[in-house]
Amino acid sequence: MSLLVVGLSHRSAPVSVLERASLGEEAQLKLLQDTVAAEPATEAAVLATCNRIELYADVDKFHAGVAELSTLLAQHSGVGLEELTPHLYVHYEDRAVHHLFSVACGLDSMVVGEGQILGQIKDSLARAQDLHTAGRLLNDLFQQALRVGKRAHSETGIDRAGQSLVTFGLEQLAAGADSQTWARGKKALVIGAGSMSSLAAATLARAGVAEIVVANRTFERAERLARILSEGDDTDVLARAVPMDAVPFELTRADVAVSCTGATGLVLTADSVAATVEGRTGAPAAEAGPGAVRDEPEAAAVPLPAPGAAGDENCPLDLSTVPTGFSVMGEAAVAGLDAATLEQHGAWAAGGAVVDRPRETGRPGPEADAELIGALAATAATAGRIPERRRPEPVADVPRPEPVLFLLDLAMPRDVDAAVHRLAGVRLVDIESLADASADAPMAADVDTVRGIVADEVAAFGAAQRAAHITPTVVALRSMAAEVVAAEMARLDGRLPGLDGKHRAEITQTVKRVVDKLLHAPTVRVKQLAAEPGGAGYADALRTLFDLDQETVASVSRAENSTEKNRGPA
């Protein structure tokens, strides 16, 4: 079995696509159940945040796994497969491990170094454990990712490189001013009482706002959050709870509003926000000019292979020769392989004949260069385009009046109508504008140190997994040795029926010690060798040398995996 992740994030997809593809709690649970019910996957976990949706699985076939996981993501997100495909990325084996560890350290976050992702990874693991879709591989992977993330934050200054999405959003609202000075004395409205809204409320309280009003569909949760804020030792903020139907009135009193709910529709429409501003200023909230709302260009859709359309056995890529795993960026080709191999893979994926192109050893001439460039172009046309991140052409700044209402929308899909960007007297910061702002944020020097930690941890995790792969074989070997000892002692009883219990026990112990000493060095050494890259063959060698029953080894593996799946949340 092999680790595979298929997903999309703020790095591969525009916010408009992420917003439509976002998964609610029930959709995530159904996706997990359908994934483990699919043929290629035996384990599954979903990591869904406001800026990423990723499906992790333990699969027995790479190409069938990619096709099945992509199809499932499309079905449960409601975005068509052809539209979703250009924005998907695929990571396999060690590259998948590297990706999750980087995510856990905040290296792949919209705000580099933010620590909220650790809680989201923990929730993702707990969800998979509750449904028993996480076995040994995903349990080990996610728990180690949490440890790696904590290590990165404790051993480096990566926290200084980034902040929480809430803190970063408030800084954008302050527009260059000190966020605490900006927030001091303001009245705040927090819509929602989940983890992100609670963090926003706590951050606002520490920043010195005078009042926080919490609105939530479940009034008891809003009351609980308001009580926690009021009773906090480090703040003296006045906090109270209101029902959701009080939001329009409370918005007229608020200076700043933060919204992060799980609603599928808009919480604050452009008309309601315009009415609030008009009531406060006495003037219509006219549009302040173009440029605030951006239209996303549509990317050409490139369909993935249909499930079951291609089998791994005919693929020209020998996956066993790529020990460090690889990644596929949605429309791109397999990373790190030469052009001739890419051409073969493109022809195979398109259902055509595999081109048998010999690898050239010297420096290729101009004709070969042209041929390889053509092969790359053909592969890109088959598998899709390699995405480019281009900044839009700068537009002239249109003077805007000073805002009288500040809105921070951290929800996905959005809670606040994007048309609010165009209203005069309002400053709206949402996930899309946060993504644009974070692209310009400088990265701390500690980021390089964290990357080194991730690389070391990926190598260690790979070694541990390879060593664990041989454990069932070693257990089966020791089980066979115990059966031989038991059989020989039974044979001795037949030959020496008068042997007393004391002597029999001593003989039994002696025989066991001899067997243990004979097996100790080989089993320890084979675990060490199996942990090294390319060490997977040692398990097969051990089974062959000692004529171990394959079914016995498999039953040990199944028992271990069943124990992991039945384990409760960590």
Tab-separated table of N, CA, C and O in Angstrom, residues 53 79 133 141 152 186 215 219 222 246 250 265 317 373 382 554:
chain	number	residue	atom	x	y	z
A	53	ILE	N	-8.373	21.953	0.589
A	53	ILE	CA	-9.187	20.743	0.685
A	53	ILE	C	-8.312	19.610	0.178
A	53	ILE	O	-7.956	19.590	-1.006
A	79	VAL	N	-18.231	20.614	-7.586
A	79	VAL	CA	-17.549	21.234	-8.726
A	79	VAL	C	-17.235	20.134	-9.732
A	79	VAL	O	-16.675	19.097	-9.374
A	133	THR	N	-11.683	5.230	9.638
A	133	THR	CA	-11.106	5.234	8.287
A	133	THR	C	-9.594	5.436	8.318
A	133	THR	O	-8.950	5.361	7.278
A	141	LEU	N	1.078	8.899	10.309
A	141	LEU	CA	1.407	10.085	9.524
A	141	LEU	C	0.904	11.355	10.202
A	141	LEU	O	1.667	12.321	10.390
A	152	ALA	N	8.768	22.419	15.046
A	152	ALA	CA	9.141	23.593	14.253
A	152	ALA	C	8.850	24.887	15.013
A	152	ALA	O	9.648	25.826	14.993
A	186	LYS	N	-12.902	50.388	19.963
A	186	LYS	CA	-13.929	50.108	18.960
A	186	LYS	C	-14.960	49.104	19.486
A	186	LYS	O	-14.685	48.325	20.410
A	215	ALA	N	-22.771	36.797	17.899
A	215	ALA	CA	-24.029	36.294	17.325
A	215	ALA	C	-23.810	34.898	16.766
A	215	ALA	O	-22.801	34.651	16.097
A	219	PHE	N	-27.742	29.906	20.247
A	219	PHE	CA	-27.547	31.015	21.181
A	219	PHE	C	-26.696	30.590	22.380
A	219	PHE	O	-25.907	31.381	22.914
A	222	ALA	N	-23.075	31.082	21.693
A	222	ALA	CA	-22.721	32.500	21.733
A	222	ALA	C	-22.610	32.984	23.177
A	222	ALA	O	-21.689	33.743	23.523
A	246	ALA	N	-30.512	39.302	15.272
A	246	ALA	CA	-30.164	40.635	15.761
A	246	ALA	C	-28.962	41.220	15.023
A	246	ALA	O	-28.565	42.358	15.301
A	250	GLU	N	-27.233	45.010	15.224
A	250	GLU	CA	-25.916	45.128	15.855
A	250	GLU	C	-24.875	45.657	14.873
A	250	GLU	O	-23.912	46.313	15.273
A	265	GLY	N	-24.972	30.128	2.402
A	265	GLY	CA	-25.334	31.361	1.712
A	265	GLY	C	-24.680	32.558	2.373
A	265	GLY	O	-23.893	32.422	3.318
A	317	LEU	N	6.053	4.320	-16.618
A	317	LEU	CA	6.860	4.751	-15.475
A	317	LEU	C	7.000	3.604	-14.495
A	317	LEU	O	6.020	3.019	-14.059
A	373	ILE	N	11.850	19.355	-26.619
A	373	ILE	CA	10.937	20.458	-26.340
A	373	ILE	C	9.562	20.148	-26.925
A	373	ILE	O	8.522	20.397	-26.306
A	382	THR	N	-1.316	17.094	-23.395
A	382	THR	CA	-2.090	15.923	-22.997
A	382	THR	C	-2.493	15.994	-21.537
A	382	THR	O	-3.651	15.809	-21.185
A	554	ALA	N	0.386	-11.933	6.287
A	554	ALA	CA	-0.704	-11.018	5.963
A	554	ALA	C	-1.677	-10.877	7.128
A	554	ALA	O	-2.203	-9.790	7.386
